[in-house]
Amino acid sequence: MKLMVPVDEKNMQTDVCISFGRAPYFMLYDTDSQTAEFIDNDAVHRQGGAGIRAAQLISDFHPDALLTPRCGDNAADVIKGAGIPMMKAIKGKATDNVQAYKEGRLEVLGETHPGLHQHGGC
Amino acid sequence: MKIAVLSGKGGTGKTLVAVNLAAVTAPSCYIDCDVEEPNGHLFFKPTSIKSKPISVLLPQVDPLLCDGCRACVEFCQFNALAYVQNKLMVFDEICHSCGGCMLVCPQKALTEREKVIGSVEEGSSEQVYVKSGFLNPGESSGIPVIKALLDSREPELSENTWIDCPPGSACIVMESIREADYCVLVAEPTLFGVHNLAMVHELVKLFKKPYGVVLNKCLPEVNPAEEYCKEHEIPILDKIPFDHYLGELNAKGIIVSRESEEYRNRFLGIWERIQEEVQQ
């Protein structure tokens, strides 16, 4: 099973990133091999629509679930469209979240928020 | 001549100044570019109104023609498109209607559809031709409505056009002042007012527009906005006193210069100052 988590750093000790669309990296964790791959999020520097872009990026890896503390409405539409379940990540280490997910301790991400649009105006 | 009236925040008196200057310089044209909350028409109460809807063009996909190459998704600088589960998703409110996705689609699977986002109303009020833009609630950008307002031709008898801008200094304000020959900045006598004045001051300098300031709601005390103008050598066009009478008429939707000789002369005085400034 493969799990996707937005993270702050490119290592196994990293915390979960509080942002989804503007997380610097995504950790793709393989629960079978217990290894992780780190993906650069090229949406970080986009002026707008970062959530949609990031959602497209991670959808293309076909993870079995996305563990994220929050998610914008547009990004959630893409992820739901891709049929990827979203779980609410808890503050702290990414690997703790993976463990919590395996033990069924993470809740489904029920609420998404309106996008933080208009960064670039226009 | 086209004169834009702007301020860094709402409630400083942009509409008061723009409406009254349009009224005293009739035959003139008044354009309300504050499309998120247009209120100039409440004062002018124009008649013989013509209304037309304003639309933007958004992409729509023919799923039979789309082969999932994603050229459009990669092209879109606003990330308004995503492709998942063999399906193209279009995010209407993110799309800037540039049409690029349609150009890059090798399958010609994308076509345009119209979406109404607001309207433009035109009418007359005692020799003032009044144009107002209305953006529908929930729409993200008023720019297309402002473009339509400024692109449509005014009757030839109106020599001067007064543009009532949205508050602030964002893109919609830039669009509103683009064609202006002169900018009138309206400021309140507070520290907050100074901060907002500085924002629009920076904007008009950036656009290399000639400008002057109307200080509104002036009290006998020290006026920080006046200090700012002196410090930056900004011409002060007038100091309108804080006046209950003015407030009352304004609150009733009455154009004060059509009601009071004193205010009519005051706004004519501002107009003379603007003409002097432009000639320099």
XYZ file of C-alpha atoms in Angstrom:
402
model
C 0.000 0.000 0.000
C 1.245 3.503 -0.875
C 0.465 6.569 1.265
C 1.031 10.207 0.307
C 1.844 12.825 2.963
C 2.739 16.540 2.508
C 6.020 17.077 4.391
C 8.469 19.823 5.368
C 11.716 17.961 4.704
C 13.113 15.202 2.516
C 13.896 12.671 5.242
C 12.207 10.012 7.364
C 12.206 12.247 10.474
C 10.225 15.000 8.772
C 7.065 16.527 10.175
C 3.825 16.684 8.254
C 3.522 20.031 6.440
C 0.564 22.101 7.607
C -0.108 23.213 4.021
C -1.187 20.879 1.249
C -0.836 22.827 -1.989
C 2.254 24.689 -0.876
C 4.024 21.850 0.908
C 7.626 21.754 -0.360
C 7.645 17.948 -0.719
C 5.370 14.952 -0.688
C 6.411 11.697 0.964
C 5.215 8.592 -0.876
C 5.480 5.843 1.732
C 5.341 2.176 0.728
C 4.036 0.166 3.681
C 5.183 -3.134 2.142
C 8.841 -2.231 1.725
C 8.711 0.388 4.526
C 10.581 2.826 2.342
C 9.761 6.326 1.254
C 10.221 8.354 -1.880
C 10.222 12.173 -1.713
C 8.607 14.159 -4.491
C 9.327 17.847 -5.121
C 6.123 19.860 -5.250
C 6.485 22.131 -8.251
C 3.234 23.898 -7.283
C 5.004 25.694 -4.420
C 5.994 28.715 -6.458
C 2.865 28.911 -8.585
C 1.018 32.176 -8.186
C -2.406 30.582 -7.989
C -4.085 27.218 -8.254
C -1.283 25.549 -6.267
C -3.709 23.117 -4.655
C -5.030 21.935 -8.024
C -1.510 21.533 -9.363
C -0.317 19.627 -6.285
C -3.418 17.421 -6.383
C -2.706 16.603 -10.028
C 0.892 15.762 -9.153
C 0.055 13.358 -6.350
C -2.924 11.815 -8.183
C -0.540 10.700 -10.902
C 1.283 8.478 -8.362
C -2.014 6.696 -7.587
C -1.527 6.464 -3.819
C -4.002 4.397 -1.774
C -4.624 7.345 0.544
C -3.619 10.962 1.145
C -2.849 11.913 4.755
C -3.092 15.691 5.095
C -4.004 18.092 7.913
C -6.042 20.278 5.543
C -6.976 20.660 1.928
C -8.614 23.325 -0.232
C -11.942 22.694 -1.961
C -10.508 22.658 -5.492
C -7.664 20.316 -4.612
C -10.155 18.065 -2.803
C -12.290 17.928 -5.978
C -9.287 16.676 -7.952
C -8.314 14.119 -5.325
C -11.875 12.865 -4.966
C -12.112 12.803 -8.768
C -9.054 10.571 -8.774
C -10.761 8.317 -6.207
C -8.090 8.803 -3.540
C -9.377 8.695 0.063
C -8.305 11.664 2.211
C -7.475 11.192 5.882
C -6.877 13.904 8.455
C -3.208 13.896 9.415
C -2.238 14.902 12.934
C 0.496 17.393 13.815
C 3.912 15.793 14.158
C 6.035 13.237 12.349
C 4.986 11.889 8.964
C 5.942 8.328 9.968
C 3.755 8.565 13.105
C 0.869 9.391 10.797
C 1.644 6.396 8.609
C 1.580 4.209 11.725
C -1.639 5.810 12.939
C -3.245 5.191 9.551
C -2.232 1.533 9.583
C -3.784 1.175 13.026
C -6.978 2.877 11.847
C -6.526 5.857 14.136
C -6.850 8.599 11.491
C -10.224 10.084 10.714
C -11.539 10.817 7.259
C -10.812 14.438 6.319
C -14.353 15.751 6.522
C -13.895 19.457 6.074
C -12.058 21.182 3.302
C -11.675 24.954 3.130
C -12.286 27.541 0.444
C -9.069 28.148 -1.438
C -6.724 30.879 -0.274
C -7.097 32.386 -3.720
C -6.245 35.777 -5.069
C -2.622 35.565 -3.941
C -1.719 37.090 -7.244
C -4.927 39.072 -7.537
C -6.517 39.639 -10.922
C -10.402 64.284 -20.421
C -10.691 61.172 -18.316
C -10.278 61.610 -14.575
C -10.118 58.658 -12.182
C -11.095 59.024 -8.520
C -9.478 56.506 -6.210
C -8.527 55.757 -2.623
C -6.722 53.057 -0.698
C -9.799 52.066 1.274
C -13.576 52.218 1.046
C -15.598 54.976 2.687
C -13.197 57.874 2.158
C -15.536 59.699 -0.219
C -14.556 58.501 -3.700
C -18.152 58.304 -4.839
C -19.008 61.661 -3.212
C -16.168 63.331 -5.116
C -16.682 61.503 -8.429
C -20.472 61.934 -8.474
C -20.329 65.635 -7.603
C -17.539 66.435 -10.038
C -19.478 64.661 -12.803
C -22.601 66.624 -11.791
C -20.942 70.074 -11.832
C -19.114 69.432 -15.128
C -22.204 68.228 -17.048
C -22.553 67.356 -19.883
C -20.252 64.624 -18.657
C -19.956 60.914 -18.215
C -19.756 59.076 -14.889
C -18.459 55.493 -14.862
C -18.816 53.391 -11.729
C -15.963 50.870 -11.866
C -16.515 49.781 -8.266
C -18.258 46.729 -9.689
C -18.328 44.756 -6.425
C -20.432 47.416 -4.741
C -21.492 50.051 -7.270
C -23.429 52.903 -5.646
C -23.083 55.929 -7.947
C -26.410 55.047 -9.582
C -28.128 55.440 -6.201
C -27.241 59.155 -6.375
C -27.805 59.769 -10.076
C -30.951 57.610 -10.339
C -30.447 57.407 -14.117
C -33.396 56.928 -16.456
C -33.747 55.274 -19.888
C -31.530 52.456 -18.678
C -30.046 50.006 -21.114
C -28.612 46.875 -19.567
C -26.383 44.274 -21.137
C -24.953 41.096 -19.677
C -21.182 40.650 -19.489
C -19.739 37.188 -20.070
C -16.380 35.506 -19.976
C -15.346 32.580 -22.137
C -14.424 29.348 -20.402
C -13.161 26.100 -21.898
C -15.356 23.041 -22.253
C -14.092 19.637 -23.264
C -15.504 17.133 -25.691
C -14.658 13.865 -23.887
C -14.881 11.923 -27.161
C -12.139 14.029 -28.741
C -9.885 14.388 -25.660
C -7.139 11.765 -25.654
C -5.669 12.788 -22.307
C -2.406 14.255 -23.620
C -2.576 16.990 -20.953
C -1.081 19.688 -23.164
C -3.750 22.030 -21.759
C -3.043 21.092 -18.124
C 0.669 21.762 -18.591
C 0.014 24.991 -20.471
C -2.337 26.621 -17.952
C -0.336 29.064 -15.826
C -3.242 29.436 -13.418
C -3.716 25.690 -12.868
C -7.372 25.894 -13.812
C -7.271 22.420 -15.366
C -6.607 18.939 -13.996
C -6.781 15.523 -15.596
C -7.655 12.549 -13.393
C -9.383 9.211 -14.037
C -9.386 9.887 -17.795
C -11.388 13.050 -17.260
C -10.495 16.721 -17.718
C -11.659 18.977 -14.874
C -12.125 22.723 -15.440
C -12.096 25.105 -12.466
C -14.183 28.036 -13.682
C -13.236 30.480 -10.942
C -9.491 29.897 -11.431
C -9.657 30.306 -15.246
C -8.550 33.715 -16.572
C -10.177 33.164 -19.998
C -6.882 33.444 -21.873
C -7.961 30.803 -24.401
C -4.495 29.233 -24.469
C -5.707 25.730 -23.656
C -7.800 25.730 -26.813
C -4.808 26.775 -28.911
C -2.505 24.052 -27.580
C -5.028 21.181 -27.773
C -3.828 18.947 -30.640
C -7.170 17.123 -30.753
C -9.248 20.327 -30.901
C -11.232 18.848 -28.030
C -11.670 22.193 -26.263
C -14.213 24.808 -27.269
C -15.457 27.968 -25.582
C -18.639 28.468 -23.632
C -19.996 31.735 -22.267
C -20.565 32.366 -18.600
C -22.392 35.525 -17.518
C -20.512 37.182 -14.629
C -22.246 40.542 -14.386
C -23.774 43.405 -16.303
C -23.302 46.984 -17.470
C -26.121 49.517 -17.160
C -26.203 52.826 -18.997
C -28.633 55.680 -18.486
C -28.924 59.456 -18.111
C -29.315 61.858 -15.204
C -29.575 65.595 -15.994
C -26.890 65.697 -18.715
C -24.721 63.157 -16.949
C -24.379 59.892 -18.839
C -24.156 57.226 -16.140
C -22.502 53.848 -16.687
C -22.428 51.302 -13.875
C -20.831 47.874 -13.713
C -22.266 45.070 -11.633
C -20.301 41.930 -10.806
C -22.440 38.954 -9.791
C -21.856 37.753 -6.202
C -19.347 34.918 -5.991
C -17.404 35.874 -9.119
C -13.671 36.202 -8.543
C -12.681 38.977 -10.929
C -14.427 42.192 -11.960
C -11.860 42.976 -14.662
C -14.039 41.862 -17.625
C -16.901 44.079 -16.392
C -14.539 47.062 -16.014
C -13.109 46.433 -19.488
C -16.631 46.435 -20.939
C -17.440 49.665 -19.056
C -14.366 51.493 -20.312
C -14.500 50.098 -23.858
C -18.072 51.138 -24.636
C -18.380 54.566 -26.221
C -19.889 57.504 -24.393
C -22.165 60.018 -26.139
C -20.030 62.608 -27.901
C -21.445 65.565 -26.010
C -19.747 64.496 -22.769
C -16.374 66.205 -22.715
C -15.178 64.807 -19.447
C -15.401 61.333 -18.041
C -15.231 60.625 -14.331
C -14.153 57.145 -13.311
C -15.204 56.047 -9.831
C -12.645 53.340 -8.976
C -12.870 50.338 -6.662
C -11.080 50.846 -3.329
C -7.486 49.701 -2.849
C -4.642 49.339 -5.317
C -5.148 45.853 -6.790
C -5.515 44.813 -10.449
C -9.095 46.066 -10.764
C -7.937 49.559 -9.775
C -5.042 49.394 -12.247
C -7.517 48.441 -14.967
C -9.772 51.359 -13.966
C -7.056 54.037 -14.116
C -5.244 52.726 -17.192
C -6.816 55.192 -19.616
C -7.080 58.074 -17.127
C -5.420 61.424 -17.900
C -5.500 62.513 -14.266
C -6.052 60.835 -10.892
C -7.808 62.300 -7.860
C -6.870 60.569 -4.607
C -9.364 60.919 -1.757
C -8.009 60.600 1.789
C -9.307 60.624 5.348
C -7.617 62.588 8.170
C -6.391 59.534 10.110
C -3.195 57.488 10.384
C -5.061 54.630 8.732
C -6.059 57.078 6.018
C -2.395 57.959 5.475
C -1.444 54.304 5.087
C -4.132 53.859 2.433
C -3.235 57.115 0.720
C 0.391 55.935 0.498
C -0.766 52.762 -1.301
C -2.609 54.600 -4.068
C 0.087 57.280 -4.194
C 2.593 54.554 -5.012
C 0.239 53.156 -7.655
C -0.310 56.427 -9.541
C 3.446 57.103 -9.482
C 4.046 53.637 -10.923
C 1.554 54.370 -13.707
C 3.130 57.819 -14.242
C -0.231 59.565 -13.936
C -0.549 63.211 -12.856
C -2.431 63.365 -9.576
C -3.728 65.462 -6.722
C -5.400 64.797 -3.377
C -8.800 65.750 -1.972
C -8.690 65.655 1.813
C -12.149 64.662 3.022
C -13.855 64.836 6.444
C -11.323 67.406 7.668
C -11.436 68.408 11.344
C -9.741 71.359 13.091
C -7.086 69.019 14.511
C -3.808 68.122 12.796
C -4.493 66.112 9.637
C -1.946 63.302 9.140
C -3.010 62.941 5.494
C -2.265 66.634 4.915
C 1.134 66.181 6.533
C 1.791 63.275 4.176
C 0.876 65.418 1.168
C 3.190 68.229 2.291
C 6.023 65.816 2.966
C 5.688 64.275 -0.502
C 4.853 67.545 -2.282
C 1.479 66.285 -3.480
C -0.919 68.979 -4.701
C -3.942 69.328 -2.410
C -6.997 70.037 -4.543
C -9.350 70.759 -1.654
C -9.992 70.177 2.037
C -13.649 69.202 2.466
C -14.688 69.781 6.078
C -16.418 67.157 8.207
C -20.003 68.349 7.808
C -23.203 66.811 9.197
C -25.295 68.515 6.527
C -23.210 66.880 3.799
C -23.422 63.527 5.562
C -27.200 63.751 5.870
C -27.776 64.594 2.199
C -25.332 61.934 1.138
C -27.052 59.323 3.298
C -30.354 60.195 1.567
C -28.772 59.610 -1.841
C -28.929 63.318 -2.747
C -26.200 64.838 -4.893
C -25.088 67.694 -2.656
C -23.869 69.964 -5.451
C -27.324 69.824 -7.073
C -28.855 70.899 -3.763
C -26.452 73.441 -2.313
C -24.848 76.433 -4.045
C -21.979 76.316 -1.553
C -21.080 72.741 -2.454
C -21.637 73.337 -6.144
C -19.024 76.098 -5.967
C -16.717 73.921 -3.897
C -16.722 71.137 -6.505
C -16.373 73.644 -9.345
C -13.325 74.905 -7.444
C -11.851 71.400 -7.385
C -12.499 71.109 -11.111
C -10.671 74.399 -11.735
C -7.719 73.176 -9.663
C -7.583 69.951 -11.673
C -7.553 71.880 -14.951
C -4.735 74.095 -13.647
C -2.763 71.036 -12.586
C -3.237 69.334 -15.954
C -2.089 72.430 -17.832
C 1.155 72.647 -15.874
